[in-house]
PDB file of C-alpha atoms in Angstrom:
ATOM      1  CA  SER N 394      14.113  20.441  14.278  1.00 42.00           C
ATOM      2  CA  GLN N 395      14.592  18.599  11.030  1.00 48.00           C
ATOM      3  CA  GLN N 396      18.109  18.684   9.670  1.00 54.00           C
ATOM      4  CA  GLY N 397      17.500  17.443   6.158  1.00 60.00           C
ATOM      5  CA  GLU N 398      16.166  19.742   3.515  1.00 82.00           C
ATOM      6  CA  GLU N 399      14.702  18.674   0.204  1.00 87.00           C
ATOM      7  CA  ASP N 400      14.620  20.844  -2.854  1.00 89.00           C
ATOM      8  CA  PRO N 401      12.329  21.587  -4.595  1.00 94.00           C
ATOM      9  CA  GLN N 402       9.348  21.451  -2.253  1.00 93.00           C
ATOM     10  CA  ALA N 403       7.095  20.564  -5.186  1.00 96.00           C
ATOM     11  CA  LEU N 404       7.749  19.320  -8.697  1.00 97.00           C
ATOM     12  CA  SER N 405       5.284  18.887 -11.562  1.00 97.00           C
ATOM     13  CA  ILE N 406       6.323  17.043 -14.728  1.00 97.00           C
ATOM     14  CA  GLN N 407       4.897  15.072 -17.654  1.00 97.00           C
ATOM     15  CA  GLU N 408       5.093  11.309 -17.998  1.00 98.00           C
ATOM     16  CA  GLY N 409       8.334  10.233 -19.591  1.00 97.00           C
ATOM     17  CA  GLU N 410      10.340  13.143 -18.222  1.00 98.00           C
ATOM     18  CA  ASN N 411      13.045  12.762 -15.607  1.00 98.00           C
ATOM     19  CA  ALA N 412      12.573  14.049 -12.062  1.00 97.00           C
ATOM     20  CA  THR N 413      15.453  15.206  -9.886  1.00 97.00           C
ATOM     21  CA  MET N 414      15.142  15.899  -6.180  1.00 97.00           C
ATOM     22  CA  ASN N 415      17.911  17.206  -3.973  1.00 96.00           C
ATOM     23  CA  CYS N 416      18.640  16.816  -0.303  1.00 94.00           C
ATOM     24  CA  SER N 417      21.066  18.692   1.926  1.00 94.00           C
ATOM     25  CA  TYR N 418      22.104  17.976   5.482  1.00 92.00           C
ATOM     26  CA  LYS N 419      24.265  19.563   8.131  1.00 90.00           C
ATOM     27  CA  THR N 420      26.091  16.910  10.132  1.00 88.00           C
ATOM     28  CA  SER N 421      27.902  13.621   9.548  1.00 89.00           C
ATOM     29  CA  ILE N 422      25.978  10.551   8.496  1.00 90.00           C
ATOM     30  CA  ASN N 423      26.211   6.767   8.634  1.00 89.00           C
ATOM     31  CA  ASN N 424      24.086   6.560   5.536  1.00 92.00           C
ATOM     32  CA  LEU N 425      21.348   8.460   3.724  1.00 93.00           C
ATOM     33  CA  GLN N 426      18.044   6.889   2.784  1.00 94.00           C
ATOM     34  CA  TRP N 427      15.301   7.861   0.364  1.00 95.00           C
ATOM     35  CA  TYR N 428      11.643   7.022   0.951  1.00 95.00           C
ATOM     36  CA  ARG N 429       8.393   7.445  -0.974  1.00 96.00           C
ATOM     37  CA  GLN N 430       5.019   8.166   0.605  1.00 96.00           C
ATOM     38  CA  ASN N 431       1.691   7.946  -1.171  1.00 93.00           C
ATOM     39  CA  SER N 432      -1.240  10.022   0.088  1.00 84.00           C
ATOM     40  CA  GLY N 433      -0.063  10.312   3.681  1.00 71.00           C
ATOM     41  CA  ARG N 434       0.291   6.590   4.218  1.00 84.00           C
ATOM     42  CA  GLY N 435       3.357   4.570   5.176  1.00 89.00           C
ATOM     43  CA  LEU N 436       6.843   5.222   3.887  1.00 93.00           C
ATOM     44  CA  VAL N 437       8.326   2.887   1.309  1.00 94.00           C
ATOM     45  CA  HIS N 438      12.088   2.449   1.410  1.00 93.00           C
ATOM     46  CA  LEU N 439      13.689   3.200  -1.956  1.00 95.00           C
ATOM     47  CA  ILE N 440      17.474   3.295  -1.619  1.00 95.00           C
ATOM     48  CA  LEU N 441      20.081   3.372   1.146  1.00 93.00           C
ATOM     49  CA  ILE N 442      23.463   4.869   0.243  1.00 95.00           C
ATOM     50  CA  ARG N 443      26.323   4.596   2.703  1.00 93.00           C
ATOM     51  CA  SER N 444      28.678   7.435   3.497  1.00 92.00           C
ATOM     52  CA  ASN N 445      31.537   5.778   1.566  1.00 94.00           C
ATOM     53  CA  GLU N 446      29.433   5.330  -1.583  1.00 96.00           C
ATOM     54  CA  ARG N 447      28.993   7.944  -4.292  1.00 97.00           C
ATOM     55  CA  GLU N 448      26.246   6.526  -6.491  1.00 98.00           C
ATOM     56  CA  LYS N 449      23.642   3.798  -6.351  1.00 97.00           C
ATOM     57  CA  HIS N 450      21.040   2.528  -8.804  1.00 96.00           C
ATOM     58  CA  SER N 451      17.782   0.657  -8.425  1.00 95.00           C
ATOM     59  CA  GLY N 452      15.678   0.236 -11.538  1.00 97.00           C
ATOM     60  CA  ARG N 453      14.694   3.719 -12.734  1.00 97.00           C
ATOM     61  CA  LEU N 454      16.159   5.323  -9.615  1.00 98.00           C
ATOM     62  CA  ARG N 455      19.634   6.780  -9.275  1.00 98.00           C
ATOM     63  CA  VAL N 456      20.941   8.269  -6.053  1.00 98.00           C
ATOM     64  CA  THR N 457      24.158  10.219  -5.678  1.00 98.00           C
ATOM     65  CA  LEU N 458      25.883  11.305  -2.499  1.00 97.00           C
ATOM     66  CA  ASP N 459      28.479  14.047  -2.085  1.00 96.00           C
ATOM     67  CA  THR N 460      29.671  14.018   1.518  1.00 94.00           C
ATOM     68  CA  SER N 461      31.976  17.000   0.949  1.00 94.00           C
ATOM     69  CA  LYS N 462      28.945  19.116   0.036  1.00 94.00           C
ATOM     70  CA  LYS N 463      26.654  17.257   2.431  1.00 94.00           C
ATOM     71  CA  SER N 464      24.134  16.695  -0.312  1.00 95.00           C
ATOM     72  CA  SER N 465      22.358  13.921  -2.163  1.00 96.00           C
ATOM     73  CA  SER N 466      20.115  13.708  -5.184  1.00 97.00           C
ATOM     74  CA  LEU N 467      17.445  11.281  -6.345  1.00 98.00           C
ATOM     75  CA  LEU N 468      16.831  10.934 -10.056  1.00 98.00           C
ATOM     76  CA  ILE N 469      13.752   9.145 -11.374  1.00 98.00           C
ATOM     77  CA  THR N 470      14.085   8.447 -15.076  1.00 98.00           C
ATOM     78  CA  ALA N 471      11.205   8.040 -17.529  1.00 98.00           C
ATOM     79  CA  SER N 472       8.650   8.974 -14.878  1.00 98.00           C
ATOM     80  CA  ARG N 473       5.170   7.453 -14.756  1.00 97.00           C
ATOM     81  CA  ALA N 474       1.907   8.703 -13.297  1.00 97.00           C
ATOM     82  CA  ALA N 475       2.324   6.045 -10.592  1.00 96.00           C
ATOM     83  CA  ASP N 476       5.468   7.846  -9.399  1.00 97.00           C
ATOM     84  CA  THR N 477       3.256  10.653  -8.073  1.00 97.00           C
ATOM     85  CA  ALA N 478       4.035  10.794  -4.352  1.00 97.00           C
ATOM     86  CA  SER N 479       6.047  12.625  -1.720  1.00 96.00           C
ATOM     87  CA  TYR N 480       9.726  11.765  -1.583  1.00 97.00           C
ATOM     88  CA  PHE N 481      11.794  12.127   1.587  1.00 96.00           C
ATOM     89  CA  CYS N 482      15.464  11.884   2.284  1.00 95.00           C
ATOM     90  CA  ALA N 483      16.457  10.735   5.740  1.00 93.00           C
ATOM     91  CA  ARG N 484      19.839  11.246   7.323  1.00 92.00           C
ATOM     92  CA  CYS N 485      20.876   8.229   9.383  1.00 89.00           C
ATOM     93  CA  SER N 486      23.425   8.969  12.047  1.00 86.00           C
ATOM     94  CA  GLY N 487      24.654   8.051  15.485  1.00 82.00           C
ATOM     95  CA  GLY N 488      25.117   4.719  17.182  1.00 78.00           C
ATOM     96  CA  TYR N 489      21.398   4.019  17.116  1.00 80.00           C
ATOM     97  CA  ASN N 490      20.975   4.891  13.418  1.00 83.00           C
ATOM     98  CA  LYS N 491      18.295   7.462  14.105  1.00 87.00           C
ATOM     99  CA  LEU N 492      16.578   8.789  10.971  1.00 90.00           C
ATOM    100  CA  ILE N 493      16.157  12.542  10.567  1.00 91.00           C
ATOM    101  CA  PHE N 494      13.751  13.445   7.779  1.00 93.00           C
ATOM    102  CA  GLY N 495      13.376  16.565   5.725  1.00 90.00           C
ATOM    103  CA  ALA N 496      10.037  18.078   4.762  1.00 91.00           C
ATOM    104  CA  GLY N 497       9.948  16.171   1.476  1.00 94.00           C
ATOM    105  CA  THR N 498       9.392  16.886  -2.204  1.00 96.00           C
ATOM    106  CA  ARG N 499       5.876  16.474  -3.585  1.00 96.00           C
ATOM    107  CA  LEU N 500       6.137  15.055  -7.091  1.00 97.00           C
ATOM    108  CA  ALA N 501       3.208  15.145  -9.504  1.00 97.00           C
ATOM    109  CA  VAL N 502       3.558  13.245 -12.786  1.00 97.00           C
ATOM    110  CA  HIS N 503       0.869  14.095 -15.326  1.00 97.00           C
ATOM    111  CA  PRO N 504      -0.229  11.613 -18.020  1.00 93.00           C
TER     112      PRO N 504
ATOM    113  CA  ASP Q 981       6.344 -12.492   4.784  1.00 53.00           C
ATOM    114  CA  ALA Q 982       4.280  -9.951   6.720  1.00 65.00           C
ATOM    115  CA  GLY Q 983       5.582  -6.417   6.850  1.00 93.00           C
ATOM    116  CA  VAL Q 984       5.067  -4.000   9.708  1.00 96.00           C
ATOM    117  CA  THR Q 985       1.523  -4.039  11.066  1.00 97.00           C
ATOM    118  CA  GLN Q 986       0.031  -1.103  12.933  1.00 97.00           C
ATOM    119  CA  SER Q 987      -3.287  -0.854  14.701  1.00 97.00           C
ATOM    120  CA  PRO Q 988      -5.668   0.811  14.720  1.00 97.00           C
ATOM    121  CA  THR Q 989      -5.656   2.482  11.311  1.00 96.00           C
ATOM    122  CA  HIS Q 990      -7.634   5.509  12.443  1.00 96.00           C
ATOM    123  CA  LEU Q 991      -8.497   6.841  15.859  1.00 96.00           C
ATOM    124  CA  ILE Q 992     -10.424   9.822  17.191  1.00 98.00           C
ATOM    125  CA  LYS Q 993      -9.846  10.908  20.778  1.00 98.00           C
ATOM    126  CA  THR Q 994     -10.870  13.844  22.959  1.00 98.00           C
ATOM    127  CA  ARG Q 995      -8.417  16.282  24.506  1.00 98.00           C
ATOM    128  CA  GLY Q 996      -7.109  15.015  27.828  1.00 98.00           C
ATOM    129  CA  GLN Q 997      -7.656  11.358  27.005  1.00 98.00           C
ATOM    130  CA  GLN Q 998      -5.001   8.699  26.693  1.00 98.00           C
ATOM    131  CA  VAL Q 999      -4.258   6.565  23.647  1.00 98.00           C
ATOM    132  CA  THR Q1000      -2.307   3.383  22.924  1.00 98.00           C
ATOM    133  CA  LEU Q1001      -1.037   2.542  19.457  1.00 98.00           C
ATOM    134  CA  ARG Q1002       0.345  -0.869  18.565  1.00 98.00           C
ATOM    135  CA  CYS Q1003       2.993  -2.138  16.188  1.00 98.00           C
ATOM    136  CA  SER Q1004       4.093  -5.606  15.116  1.00 97.00           C
ATOM    137  CA  PRO Q1005       7.495  -5.551  13.438  1.00 97.00           C
ATOM    138  CA  LYS Q1006       8.459  -7.301  10.241  1.00 95.00           C
ATOM    139  CA  SER Q1007       9.413 -10.922  10.773  1.00 94.00           C
ATOM    140  CA  GLY Q1008      13.061 -11.167  11.781  1.00 92.00           C
ATOM    141  CA  HIS Q1009      13.325  -7.569  12.963  1.00 93.00           C
ATOM    142  CA  ASP Q1010      14.198  -6.815  16.583  1.00 93.00           C
ATOM    143  CA  THR Q1011      14.072  -3.018  16.767  1.00 93.00           C
ATOM    144  CA  VAL Q1012      11.062  -0.703  16.683  1.00 95.00           C
ATOM    145  CA  SER Q1013      11.128   3.055  16.195  1.00 95.00           C
ATOM    146  CA  TRP Q1014       8.180   5.432  16.370  1.00 97.00           C
ATOM    147  CA  TYR Q1015       7.682   8.609  14.352  1.00 97.00           C
ATOM    148  CA  GLN Q1016       5.103  11.394  14.376  1.00 97.00           C
ATOM    149  CA  GLN Q1017       4.206  13.018  11.079  1.00 96.00           C
ATOM    150  CA  ALA Q1018       2.132  16.176  11.076  1.00 95.00           C
ATOM    151  CA  LEU Q1019       0.235  17.087   7.928  1.00 91.00           C
ATOM    152  CA  GLY Q1020       2.573  18.363   5.220  1.00 89.00           C
ATOM    153  CA  GLN Q1021       5.703  17.661   7.252  1.00 92.00           C
ATOM    154  CA  GLY Q1022       8.343  14.971   7.370  1.00 93.00           C
ATOM    155  CA  PRO Q1023       8.278  12.319  10.109  1.00 95.00           C
ATOM    156  CA  GLN Q1024       9.770  13.300  13.478  1.00 96.00           C
ATOM    157  CA  PHE Q1025      11.593  10.682  15.562  1.00 95.00           C
ATOM    158  CA  ILE Q1026       9.903   9.903  18.888  1.00 97.00           C
ATOM    159  CA  PHE Q1027      11.932   7.007  20.264  1.00 95.00           C
ATOM    160  CA  GLN Q1028      13.529   3.655  19.521  1.00 95.00           C
ATOM    161  CA  TYR Q1029      13.121   0.368  21.382  1.00 95.00           C
ATOM    162  CA  TYR Q1030      15.653  -2.430  21.270  1.00 92.00           C
ATOM    163  CA  GLU Q1031      15.940  -5.384  23.643  1.00 92.00           C
ATOM    164  CA  GLU Q1032      12.826  -4.122  25.439  1.00 94.00           C
ATOM    165  CA  GLU Q1033      14.482  -0.841  26.412  1.00 94.00           C
ATOM    166  CA  GLU Q1034      14.139   2.702  25.151  1.00 94.00           C
ATOM    167  CA  ARG Q1035      17.496   3.346  23.503  1.00 92.00           C
ATOM    168  CA  GLN Q1036      17.122   6.843  22.119  1.00 91.00           C
ATOM    169  CA  ARG Q1037      14.509   9.541  22.353  1.00 94.00           C
ATOM    170  CA  GLY Q1038      13.636  12.528  20.231  1.00 93.00           C
ATOM    171  CA  ASN Q1039      12.386  15.904  21.406  1.00 94.00           C
ATOM    172  CA  PHE Q1040       9.028  14.731  22.768  1.00 97.00           C
ATOM    173  CA  PRO Q1041       7.578  15.282  26.257  1.00 97.00           C
ATOM    174  CA  ASP Q1042       7.165  12.567  28.849  1.00 96.00           C
ATOM    175  CA  ARG Q1043       3.505  12.284  27.873  1.00 98.00           C
ATOM    176  CA  PHE Q1044       4.841  10.047  25.119  1.00 98.00           C
ATOM    177  CA  SER Q1045       5.942   6.667  26.408  1.00 97.00           C
ATOM    178  CA  GLY Q1046       6.395   3.241  24.964  1.00 97.00           C
ATOM    179  CA  HIS Q1047       7.064  -0.368  25.553  1.00 97.00           C
ATOM    180  CA  GLN Q1048       8.585  -3.293  23.698  1.00 97.00           C
ATOM    181  CA  PHE Q1049       7.526  -6.833  24.420  1.00 97.00           C
ATOM    182  CA  PRO Q1050       9.617 -10.036  24.303  1.00 96.00           C
ATOM    183  CA  ASN Q1051       8.169 -10.832  20.860  1.00 95.00           C
ATOM    184  CA  TYR Q1052       9.545  -7.453  19.658  1.00 96.00           C
ATOM    185  CA  SER Q1053       6.116  -5.863  19.206  1.00 97.00           C
ATOM    186  CA  SER Q1054       5.703  -2.392  20.622  1.00 98.00           C
ATOM    187  CA  GLU Q1055       3.189   0.080  21.982  1.00 98.00           C
ATOM    188  CA  LEU Q1056       3.192   3.857  21.924  1.00 98.00           C
ATOM    189  CA  ASN Q1057       1.216   5.559  24.689  1.00 98.00           C
ATOM    190  CA  VAL Q1058       0.278   9.218  24.725  1.00 98.00           C
ATOM    191  CA  ASN Q1059      -1.272  10.718  27.846  1.00 98.00           C
ATOM    192  CA  ALA Q1060      -3.201  13.956  28.312  1.00 98.00           C
ATOM    193  CA  LEU Q1061      -3.805  14.363  24.593  1.00 98.00           C
ATOM    194  CA  LEU Q1062      -3.535  17.815  23.057  1.00 98.00           C
ATOM    195  CA  LEU Q1063      -4.989  19.029  19.784  1.00 98.00           C
ATOM    196  CA  GLY Q1064      -1.419  19.290  18.500  1.00 97.00           C
ATOM    197  CA  ASP Q1065      -0.953  15.547  18.920  1.00 98.00           C
ATOM    198  CA  SER Q1066      -3.159  15.005  15.881  1.00 98.00           C
ATOM    199  CA  ALA Q1067      -0.884  13.361  13.332  1.00 97.00           C
ATOM    200  CA  LEU Q1068       0.039  10.189  11.503  1.00 97.00           C
ATOM    201  CA  TYR Q1069       2.030   7.921  13.810  1.00 98.00           C
ATOM    202  CA  LEU Q1070       4.429   5.644  12.007  1.00 97.00           C
ATOM    203  CA  CYS Q1071       6.157   2.567  13.305  1.00 97.00           C
ATOM    204  CA  ALA Q1072       9.396   1.416  11.687  1.00 96.00           C
ATOM    205  CA  SER Q1073      11.073  -1.892  12.354  1.00 95.00           C
ATOM    206  CA  SER Q1074      14.642  -2.882  11.662  1.00 91.00           C
ATOM    207  CA  LEU Q1075      17.335  -5.377  12.461  1.00 88.00           C
ATOM    208  CA  ARG Q1076      20.012  -4.414  14.945  1.00 82.00           C
ATOM    209  CA  GLN Q1077      18.917  -0.836  15.460  1.00 78.00           C
ATOM    210  CA  GLY Q1078      18.619   0.113  11.829  1.00 79.00           C
ATOM    211  CA  ALA Q1079      21.977  -1.122  10.641  1.00 74.00           C
ATOM    212  CA  TYR Q1080      20.411  -2.308   7.361  1.00 78.00           C
ATOM    213  CA  GLY Q1081      17.572   0.142   6.899  1.00 84.00           C
ATOM    214  CA  TYR Q1082      13.999   0.382   8.073  1.00 92.00           C
ATOM    215  CA  THR Q1083      10.586  -0.982   7.094  1.00 94.00           C
ATOM    216  CA  PHE Q1084       7.662   1.296   7.860  1.00 95.00           C
ATOM    217  CA  GLY Q1085       4.078   0.424   8.641  1.00 96.00           C
ATOM    218  CA  SER Q1086       1.098   2.202   7.092  1.00 95.00           C
ATOM    219  CA  GLY Q1087       0.590   4.292  10.181  1.00 96.00           C
ATOM    220  CA  THR Q1088      -2.171   5.205  12.606  1.00 97.00           C
ATOM    221  CA  ARG Q1089      -4.023   8.432  11.896  1.00 97.00           C
ATOM    222  CA  LEU Q1090      -4.817  10.040  15.275  1.00 98.00           C
ATOM    223  CA  THR Q1091      -7.267  12.912  15.445  1.00 98.00           C
ATOM    224  CA  VAL Q1092      -7.683  14.763  18.728  1.00 98.00           C
ATOM    225  CA  VAL Q1093     -10.865  16.845  19.033  1.00 97.00           C
TER     226      VAL Q1093
END
């Protein structure tokens, strides 16, 4: 069973607005990774945040990690129609760095 | 610099048949992991290959098997196909068993009829 849960399951916003997606997990992690998927194709790696990090930025993306609450959030600022996609968090744990994905958040950005 | 290449892109098979999916990792990567993604769900880990050996396996039956070749490319084999095996199969490559993150291919869409 999947051990990462994204919230909300779906999000619909207007261009220019910010989008926030949350992820919770149940067990310890090596790191937590966020991916984007367009139309059921391959996953694109967005950000990797290690368990000893609290915040990370990449362009319009900001990821936070709270290991005490076992949760992470992805913020997309000034969203664009091209940001429309499914976003997944993946818990990376164990000696083999296995990724455990949640069910994802489907983001729709309307022009 | 080529990313992860998967073939074929789409495949239709009949129940009971066998299928082989192929993956070429990103240049410089030595580890290949396979995932199954059902429609509307997140990817589920099948197994990981490193140094030509299966290193870790998810909750999948023995009908799912794989192989890694000396050039780090990999195959996923599924025997006795069931309708429920219809899914997007994703290959992810990495360096040193994912220590620095993963690069995913575009996937193979398998439909079992």
